[in-house]
Short mmCIF file of C-alpha atoms in Angstrom, two decimals:
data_model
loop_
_atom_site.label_atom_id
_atom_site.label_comp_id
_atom_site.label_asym_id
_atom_site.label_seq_id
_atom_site.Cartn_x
_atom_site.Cartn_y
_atom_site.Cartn_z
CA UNK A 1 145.51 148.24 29.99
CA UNK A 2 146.58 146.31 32.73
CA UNK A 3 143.55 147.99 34.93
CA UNK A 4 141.42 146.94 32.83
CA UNK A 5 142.96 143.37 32.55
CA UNK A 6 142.56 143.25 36.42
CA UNK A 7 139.18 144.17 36.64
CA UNK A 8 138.05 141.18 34.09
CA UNK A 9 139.82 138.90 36.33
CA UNK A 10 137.42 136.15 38.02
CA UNK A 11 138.18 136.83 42.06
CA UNK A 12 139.82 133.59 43.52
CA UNK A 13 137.08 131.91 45.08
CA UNK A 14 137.60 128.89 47.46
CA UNK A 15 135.28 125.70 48.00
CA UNK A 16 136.33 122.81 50.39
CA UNK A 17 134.21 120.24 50.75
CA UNK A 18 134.05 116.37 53.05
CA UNK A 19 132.19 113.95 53.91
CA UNK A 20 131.36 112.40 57.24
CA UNK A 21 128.45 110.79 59.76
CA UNK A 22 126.93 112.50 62.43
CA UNK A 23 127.28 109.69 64.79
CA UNK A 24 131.19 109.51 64.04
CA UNK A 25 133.29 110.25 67.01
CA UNK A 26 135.56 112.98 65.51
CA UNK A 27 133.07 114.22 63.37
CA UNK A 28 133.41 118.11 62.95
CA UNK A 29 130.04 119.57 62.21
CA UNK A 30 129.00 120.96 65.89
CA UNK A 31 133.16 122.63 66.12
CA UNK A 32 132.06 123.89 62.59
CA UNK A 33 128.95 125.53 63.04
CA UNK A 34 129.77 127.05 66.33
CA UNK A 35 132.62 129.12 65.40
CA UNK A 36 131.60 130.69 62.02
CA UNK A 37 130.08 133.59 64.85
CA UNK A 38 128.28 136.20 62.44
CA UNK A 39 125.38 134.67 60.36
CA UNK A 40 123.00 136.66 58.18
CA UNK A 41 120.70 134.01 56.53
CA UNK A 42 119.92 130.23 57.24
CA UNK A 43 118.19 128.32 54.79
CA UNK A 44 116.93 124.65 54.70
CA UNK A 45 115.47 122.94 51.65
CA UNK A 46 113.41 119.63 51.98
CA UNK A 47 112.24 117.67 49.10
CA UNK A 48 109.40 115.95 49.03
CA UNK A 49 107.50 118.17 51.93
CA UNK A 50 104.85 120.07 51.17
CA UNK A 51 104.31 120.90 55.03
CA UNK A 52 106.90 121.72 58.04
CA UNK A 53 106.73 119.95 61.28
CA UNK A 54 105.96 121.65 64.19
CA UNK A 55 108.83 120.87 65.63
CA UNK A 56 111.03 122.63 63.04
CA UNK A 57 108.34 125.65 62.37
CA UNK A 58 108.79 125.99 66.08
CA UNK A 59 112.65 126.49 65.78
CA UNK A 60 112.53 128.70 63.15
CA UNK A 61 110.15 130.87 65.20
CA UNK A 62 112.44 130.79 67.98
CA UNK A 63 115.62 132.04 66.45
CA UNK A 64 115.24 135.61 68.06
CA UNK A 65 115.51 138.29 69.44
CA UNK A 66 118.85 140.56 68.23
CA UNK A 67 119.15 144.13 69.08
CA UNK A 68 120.32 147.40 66.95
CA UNK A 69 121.90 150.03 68.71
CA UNK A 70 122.58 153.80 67.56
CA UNK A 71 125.61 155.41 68.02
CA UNK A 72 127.03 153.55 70.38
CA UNK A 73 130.43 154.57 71.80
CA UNK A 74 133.02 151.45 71.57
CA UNK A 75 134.12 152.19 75.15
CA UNK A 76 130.60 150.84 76.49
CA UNK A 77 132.19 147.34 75.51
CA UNK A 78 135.04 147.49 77.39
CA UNK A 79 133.56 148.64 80.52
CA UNK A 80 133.62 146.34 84.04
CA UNK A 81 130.05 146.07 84.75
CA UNK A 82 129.06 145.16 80.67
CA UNK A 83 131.86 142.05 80.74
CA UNK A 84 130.34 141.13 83.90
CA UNK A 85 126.94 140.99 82.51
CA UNK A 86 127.02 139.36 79.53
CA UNK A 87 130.86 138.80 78.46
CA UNK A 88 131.16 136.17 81.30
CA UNK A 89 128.38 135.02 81.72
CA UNK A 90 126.76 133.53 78.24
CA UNK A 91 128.02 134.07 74.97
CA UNK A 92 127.73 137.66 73.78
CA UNK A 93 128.03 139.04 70.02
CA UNK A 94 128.13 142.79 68.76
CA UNK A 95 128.79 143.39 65.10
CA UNK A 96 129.24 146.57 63.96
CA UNK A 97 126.10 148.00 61.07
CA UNK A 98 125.98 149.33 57.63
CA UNK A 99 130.14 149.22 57.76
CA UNK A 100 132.06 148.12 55.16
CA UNK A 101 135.22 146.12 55.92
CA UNK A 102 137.52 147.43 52.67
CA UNK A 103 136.71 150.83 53.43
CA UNK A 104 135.43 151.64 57.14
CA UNK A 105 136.48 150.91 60.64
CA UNK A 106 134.45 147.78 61.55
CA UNK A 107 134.17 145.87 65.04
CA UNK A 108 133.15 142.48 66.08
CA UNK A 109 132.94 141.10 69.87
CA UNK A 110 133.38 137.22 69.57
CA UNK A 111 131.61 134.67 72.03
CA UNK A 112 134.98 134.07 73.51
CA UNK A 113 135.40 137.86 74.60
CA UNK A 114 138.09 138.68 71.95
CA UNK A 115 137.27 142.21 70.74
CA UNK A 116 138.71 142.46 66.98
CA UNK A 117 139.10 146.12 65.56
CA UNK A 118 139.75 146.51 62.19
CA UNK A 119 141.08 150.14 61.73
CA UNK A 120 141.87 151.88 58.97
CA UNK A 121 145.61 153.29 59.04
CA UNK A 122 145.15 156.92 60.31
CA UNK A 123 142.63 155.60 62.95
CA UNK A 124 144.93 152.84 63.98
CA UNK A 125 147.71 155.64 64.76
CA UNK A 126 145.59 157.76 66.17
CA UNK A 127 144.40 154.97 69.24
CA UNK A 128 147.72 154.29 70.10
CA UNK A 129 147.18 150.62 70.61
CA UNK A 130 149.44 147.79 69.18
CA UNK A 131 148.11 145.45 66.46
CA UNK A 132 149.19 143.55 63.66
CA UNK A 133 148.89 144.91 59.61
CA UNK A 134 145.89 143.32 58.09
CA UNK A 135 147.31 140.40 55.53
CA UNK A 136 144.76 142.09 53.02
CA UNK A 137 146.58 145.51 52.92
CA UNK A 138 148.53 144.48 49.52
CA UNK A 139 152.08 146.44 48.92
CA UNK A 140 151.62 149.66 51.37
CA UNK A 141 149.53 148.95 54.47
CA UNK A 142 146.41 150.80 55.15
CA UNK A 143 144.48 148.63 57.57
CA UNK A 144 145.24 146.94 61.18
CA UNK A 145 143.89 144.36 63.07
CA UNK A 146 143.69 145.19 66.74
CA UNK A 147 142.57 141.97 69.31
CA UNK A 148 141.72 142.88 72.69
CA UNK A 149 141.32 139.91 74.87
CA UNK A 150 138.18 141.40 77.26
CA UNK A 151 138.54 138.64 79.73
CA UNK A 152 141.96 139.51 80.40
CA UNK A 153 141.52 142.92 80.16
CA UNK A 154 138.76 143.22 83.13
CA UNK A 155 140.58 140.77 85.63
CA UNK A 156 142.56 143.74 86.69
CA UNK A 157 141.11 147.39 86.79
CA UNK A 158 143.55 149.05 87.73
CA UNK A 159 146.48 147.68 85.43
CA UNK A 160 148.34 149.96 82.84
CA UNK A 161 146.81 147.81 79.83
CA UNK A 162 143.23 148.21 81.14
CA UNK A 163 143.87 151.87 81.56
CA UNK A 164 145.70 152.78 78.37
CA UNK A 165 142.52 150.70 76.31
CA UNK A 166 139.85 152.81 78.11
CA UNK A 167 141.71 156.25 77.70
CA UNK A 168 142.45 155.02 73.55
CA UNK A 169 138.27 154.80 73.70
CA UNK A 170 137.24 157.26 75.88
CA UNK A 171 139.57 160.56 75.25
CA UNK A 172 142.34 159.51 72.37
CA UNK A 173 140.08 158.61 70.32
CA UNK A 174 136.38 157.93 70.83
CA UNK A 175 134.84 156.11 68.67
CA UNK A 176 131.16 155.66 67.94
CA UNK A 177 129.36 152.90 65.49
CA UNK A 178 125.96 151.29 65.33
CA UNK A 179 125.58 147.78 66.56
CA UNK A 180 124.37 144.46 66.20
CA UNK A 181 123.74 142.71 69.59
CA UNK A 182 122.49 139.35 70.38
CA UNK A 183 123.48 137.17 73.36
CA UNK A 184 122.79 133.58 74.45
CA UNK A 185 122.42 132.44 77.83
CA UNK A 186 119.74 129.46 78.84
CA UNK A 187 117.64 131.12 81.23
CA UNK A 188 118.06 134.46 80.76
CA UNK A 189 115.88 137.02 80.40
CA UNK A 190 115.90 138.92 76.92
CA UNK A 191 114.56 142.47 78.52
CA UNK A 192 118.38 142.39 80.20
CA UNK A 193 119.88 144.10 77.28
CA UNK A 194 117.34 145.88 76.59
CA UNK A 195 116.97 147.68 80.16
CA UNK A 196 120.95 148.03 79.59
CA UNK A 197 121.30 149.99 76.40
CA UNK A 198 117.96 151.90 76.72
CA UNK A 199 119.68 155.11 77.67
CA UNK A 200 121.06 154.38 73.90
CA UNK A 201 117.52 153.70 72.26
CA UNK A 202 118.31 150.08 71.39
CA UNK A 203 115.37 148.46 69.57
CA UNK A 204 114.87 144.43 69.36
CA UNK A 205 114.24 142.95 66.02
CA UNK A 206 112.77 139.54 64.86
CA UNK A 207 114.75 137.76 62.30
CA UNK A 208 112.67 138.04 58.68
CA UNK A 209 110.80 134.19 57.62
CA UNK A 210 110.60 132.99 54.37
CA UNK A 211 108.40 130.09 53.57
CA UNK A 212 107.91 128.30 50.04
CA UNK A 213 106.32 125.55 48.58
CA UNK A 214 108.15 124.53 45.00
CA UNK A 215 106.13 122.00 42.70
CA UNK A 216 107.97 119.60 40.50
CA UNK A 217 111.38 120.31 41.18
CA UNK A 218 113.94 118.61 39.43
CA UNK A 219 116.70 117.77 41.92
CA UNK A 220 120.00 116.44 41.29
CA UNK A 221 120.42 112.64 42.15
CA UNK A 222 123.02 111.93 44.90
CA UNK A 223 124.93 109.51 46.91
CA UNK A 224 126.37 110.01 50.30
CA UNK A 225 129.45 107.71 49.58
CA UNK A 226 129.94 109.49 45.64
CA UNK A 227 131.33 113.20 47.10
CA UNK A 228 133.02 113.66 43.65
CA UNK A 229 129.76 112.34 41.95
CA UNK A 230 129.96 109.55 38.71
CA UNK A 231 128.56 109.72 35.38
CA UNK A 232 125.32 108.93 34.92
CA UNK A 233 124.92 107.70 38.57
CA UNK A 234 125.35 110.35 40.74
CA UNK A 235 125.94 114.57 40.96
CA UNK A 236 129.25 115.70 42.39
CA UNK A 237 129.17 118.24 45.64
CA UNK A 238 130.24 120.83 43.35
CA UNK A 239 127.31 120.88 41.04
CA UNK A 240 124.68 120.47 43.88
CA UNK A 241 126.40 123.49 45.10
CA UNK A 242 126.15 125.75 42.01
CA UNK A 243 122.03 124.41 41.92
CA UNK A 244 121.35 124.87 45.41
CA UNK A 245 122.56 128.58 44.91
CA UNK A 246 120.23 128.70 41.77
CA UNK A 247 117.25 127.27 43.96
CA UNK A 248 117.84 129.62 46.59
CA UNK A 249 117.75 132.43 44.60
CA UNK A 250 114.60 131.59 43.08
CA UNK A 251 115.74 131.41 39.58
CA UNK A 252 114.33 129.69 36.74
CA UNK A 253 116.12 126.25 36.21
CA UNK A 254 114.09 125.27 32.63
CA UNK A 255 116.98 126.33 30.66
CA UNK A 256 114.49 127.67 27.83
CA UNK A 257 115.34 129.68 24.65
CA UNK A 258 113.54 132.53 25.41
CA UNK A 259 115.07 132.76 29.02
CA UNK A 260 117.79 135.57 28.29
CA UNK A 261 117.92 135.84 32.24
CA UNK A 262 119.54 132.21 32.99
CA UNK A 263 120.42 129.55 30.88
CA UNK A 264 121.31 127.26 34.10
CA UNK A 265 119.56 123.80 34.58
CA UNK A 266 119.64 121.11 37.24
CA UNK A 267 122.89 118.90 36.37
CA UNK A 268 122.42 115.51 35.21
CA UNK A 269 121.50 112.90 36.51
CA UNK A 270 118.03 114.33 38.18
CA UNK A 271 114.87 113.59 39.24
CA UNK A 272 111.12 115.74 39.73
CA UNK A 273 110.07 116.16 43.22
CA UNK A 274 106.39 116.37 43.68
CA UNK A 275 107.50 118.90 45.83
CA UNK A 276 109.86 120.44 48.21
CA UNK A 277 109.61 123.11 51.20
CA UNK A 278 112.11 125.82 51.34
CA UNK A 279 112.58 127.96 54.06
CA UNK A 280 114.84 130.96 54.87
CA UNK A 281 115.62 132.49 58.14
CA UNK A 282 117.22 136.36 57.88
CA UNK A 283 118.64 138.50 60.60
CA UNK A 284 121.67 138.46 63.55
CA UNK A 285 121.71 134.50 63.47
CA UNK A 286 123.67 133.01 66.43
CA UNK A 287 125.52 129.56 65.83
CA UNK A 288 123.97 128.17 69.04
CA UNK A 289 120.48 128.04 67.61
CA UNK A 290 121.63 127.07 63.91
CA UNK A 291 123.23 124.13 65.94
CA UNK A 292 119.76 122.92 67.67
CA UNK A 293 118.36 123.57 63.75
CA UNK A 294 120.91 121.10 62.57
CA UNK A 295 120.36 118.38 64.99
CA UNK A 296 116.44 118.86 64.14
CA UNK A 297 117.37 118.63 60.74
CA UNK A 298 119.09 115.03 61.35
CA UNK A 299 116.28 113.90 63.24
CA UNK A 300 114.15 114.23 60.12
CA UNK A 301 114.99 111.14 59.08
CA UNK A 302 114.18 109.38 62.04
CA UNK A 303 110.93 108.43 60.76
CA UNK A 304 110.59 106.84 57.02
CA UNK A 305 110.73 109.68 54.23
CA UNK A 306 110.35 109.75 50.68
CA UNK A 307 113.20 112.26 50.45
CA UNK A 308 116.55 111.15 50.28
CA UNK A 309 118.31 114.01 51.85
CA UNK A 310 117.63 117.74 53.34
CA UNK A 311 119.99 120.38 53.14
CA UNK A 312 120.97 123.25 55.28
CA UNK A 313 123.13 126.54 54.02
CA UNK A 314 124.07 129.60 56.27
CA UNK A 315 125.44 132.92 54.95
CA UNK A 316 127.75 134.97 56.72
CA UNK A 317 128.10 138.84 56.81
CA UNK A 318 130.23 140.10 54.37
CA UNK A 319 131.95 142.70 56.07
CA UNK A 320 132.42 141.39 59.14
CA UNK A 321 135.89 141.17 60.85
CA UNK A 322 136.20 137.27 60.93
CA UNK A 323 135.12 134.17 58.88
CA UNK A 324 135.77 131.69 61.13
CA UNK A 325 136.83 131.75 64.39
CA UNK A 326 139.50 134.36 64.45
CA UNK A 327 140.40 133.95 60.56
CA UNK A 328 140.83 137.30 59.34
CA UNK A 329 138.12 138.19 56.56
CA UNK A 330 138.05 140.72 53.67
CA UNK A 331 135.78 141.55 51.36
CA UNK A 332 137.71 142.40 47.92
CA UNK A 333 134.66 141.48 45.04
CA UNK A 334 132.16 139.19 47.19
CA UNK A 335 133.12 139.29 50.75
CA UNK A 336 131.39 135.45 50.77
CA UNK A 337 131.74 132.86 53.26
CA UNK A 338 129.55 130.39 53.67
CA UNK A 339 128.82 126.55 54.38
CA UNK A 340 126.22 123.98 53.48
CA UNK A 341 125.59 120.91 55.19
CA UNK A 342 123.93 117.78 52.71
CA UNK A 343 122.02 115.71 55.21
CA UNK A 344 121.40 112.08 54.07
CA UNK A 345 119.01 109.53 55.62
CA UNK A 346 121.67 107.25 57.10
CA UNK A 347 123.32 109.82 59.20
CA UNK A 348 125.80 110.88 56.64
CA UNK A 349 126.41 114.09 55.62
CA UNK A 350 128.41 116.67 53.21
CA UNK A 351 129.44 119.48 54.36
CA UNK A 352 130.88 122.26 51.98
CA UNK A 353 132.55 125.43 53.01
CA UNK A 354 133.11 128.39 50.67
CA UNK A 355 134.85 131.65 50.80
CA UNK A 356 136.43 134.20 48.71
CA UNK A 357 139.60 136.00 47.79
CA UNK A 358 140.29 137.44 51.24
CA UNK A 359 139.97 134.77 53.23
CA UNK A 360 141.76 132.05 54.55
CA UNK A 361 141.35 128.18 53.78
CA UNK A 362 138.34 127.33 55.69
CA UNK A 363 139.10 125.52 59.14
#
């Protein structure tokens, strides 16, 4: 009985959400965007458009390339000549593919050169290396968190820590996953990583594009001061939140009788659209180009537009290591985390950050 009580349980789920101006001083949206590292799927929705600019069909374009490699051995990543190459000089990610965080061994290389291994408990043992219990285990602890600083670790070759790492990878315990790899440098040349992993047949990919027109859309009515919303003036964050993940999922938002599929409608108060653009952007998204979407995204309004605000949601990976920054992540029911900015035509903004059981409270 008390399984089954715990499996009708509703997961903890977390939603923070603030308000704020892009042209404010301590504003935190650029800090915010560029350290939630590992994003699966950008989306923007723009009411009142019926066609994209150039300017932001052009960015959406440009979000590639990212690279899949097989088998790769995790010892390639800790090797001189690859920090040299792209550790140090740009900012490099590797993910690890088709892993799941509750259940496999799972790796993530972070832009600042950390290398986080979450282990299970018989491989942690097995590598020898020090870590720290994952604050997911629950009562008896079956995973570990191992960080490996690879800046530190390459400034000296020929020291016991650099030695011990490379001999946990390379003999102990050799371990093999396939990858995720993206890295962004202005300037460089994206055959680099190719011509370095080819002896591992690495293949580039293009993130996927999704591009819809919606006609007569009811939208919820907001105000940029009114974050809590007000009866019968304005929406709250909270229920553009739930209809934006409606919208996004394409459902059907006329709340008919027949509908046994969704009985969800746009909250009150609302108004019809003529129309609005959505677009969706899926793949190995790095920060530093959803940042450059973002500040497109607030130039919108830089010209006179019917629409009263845009907004602009990213998805993270669910089993990856770390929400943001170095927050540990777990997956548990959802593995969510996620944020959505609300871009309004005086500069202001919302910006709502969500995650789920195992996870902490959002930076």
């Amino acid at each position: 009985m008390a399984t089954l009580r715990r499996l009708r349980e509703v997961p903890r789920h977390l939603l923070v959400c603030e308000k704020s101006n892009f042209g404010h001083d301590k504003s935190r949206h650029r800090h915010l965007v560029e350290t939630h590292y590992y994003n699966y799927r950008v989306s923007f929705l723009i009411p009142e458009c019926g066609i994209l600019s150039k300017e932001l069909k052009d960015l959406v374009m440009g979000f590639g390339p990212y690279y899949f490699v097989k088998g790769l051995p995790l010892y390639e990543l800790i090797t001189h000549e690859f920090i040299n190459t792209f550790v140090k000089k740009g900012s490099c990610y590797a993910l690890t593919y088709n892993t799941n965080i509750d259940e496999d061994n799972t790796v993530a290389l972070l832009p600042n050169g950390k290398l986080i291994l979450s282990l299970d408990k018989d491989t942690y043992e097995e590598t020898g290396l020090q870590g720290r219990p994952s604050q997911y285990s629950g009562r008896k602890t079956m995973r570990f968190i191992v960080s490996i600083d690879l800046m530190d670790l390459s400034s000296n070759l020929d020291s016991k820590k650099y030695k011990r790492v490379s001999w946990a990878f390379k003999e102990k315990k050799p371990l093999k996953f396939d990858f995720l790899l993206a890295w962004h440098q202005t300037g460089a040349e994206g055959s680099t990583m190719m011509s370095y992993f080819s002896g591992y047949g690495i293949q580039e990919h293009q993130p996927k594009i999704a591009l819809s027109t919606t006609p007569d859309l009811r939208c919820p009515v907001l105000r940029s001061g009114l974050l809590g919303g007000e009866p019968e003036a304005a929406c709250s964050a909270h229920e553009l939140f739930d209809w934006l993940g409606a919208v996004f999922s394409h459902a059907d938002l006329n709340n008919e009788p027949y509908n046994f599929v969704s009985t969800y409608c746009c909250p009150q108060p609302s108004s019809v659209v003529a129309q609005a653009s959505l677009c969706s952007v899926t793949g190995f998204l790095l920060p530093e180009r959803i940042c450059v979407l973002l500040e497109q995204l607030c130039r919108y309004f830089d010209e006179p537009k019917l629409a009263p605000w845009v907004t602009l949601s990213v998805q993270g990976f669910a089993d990856s290591p770390v929400s943001w920054r170095e927050s540990e992540h777990g997956f548990q029911k959802g593995g969510e985390h996620l944020y959505n900015f609300v871009i309004f035509n005086n500069r202001d903004y919302w910006l709502q950050m969500a995650v789920g059981a195992d996870d902490d409270c959002p930076p």
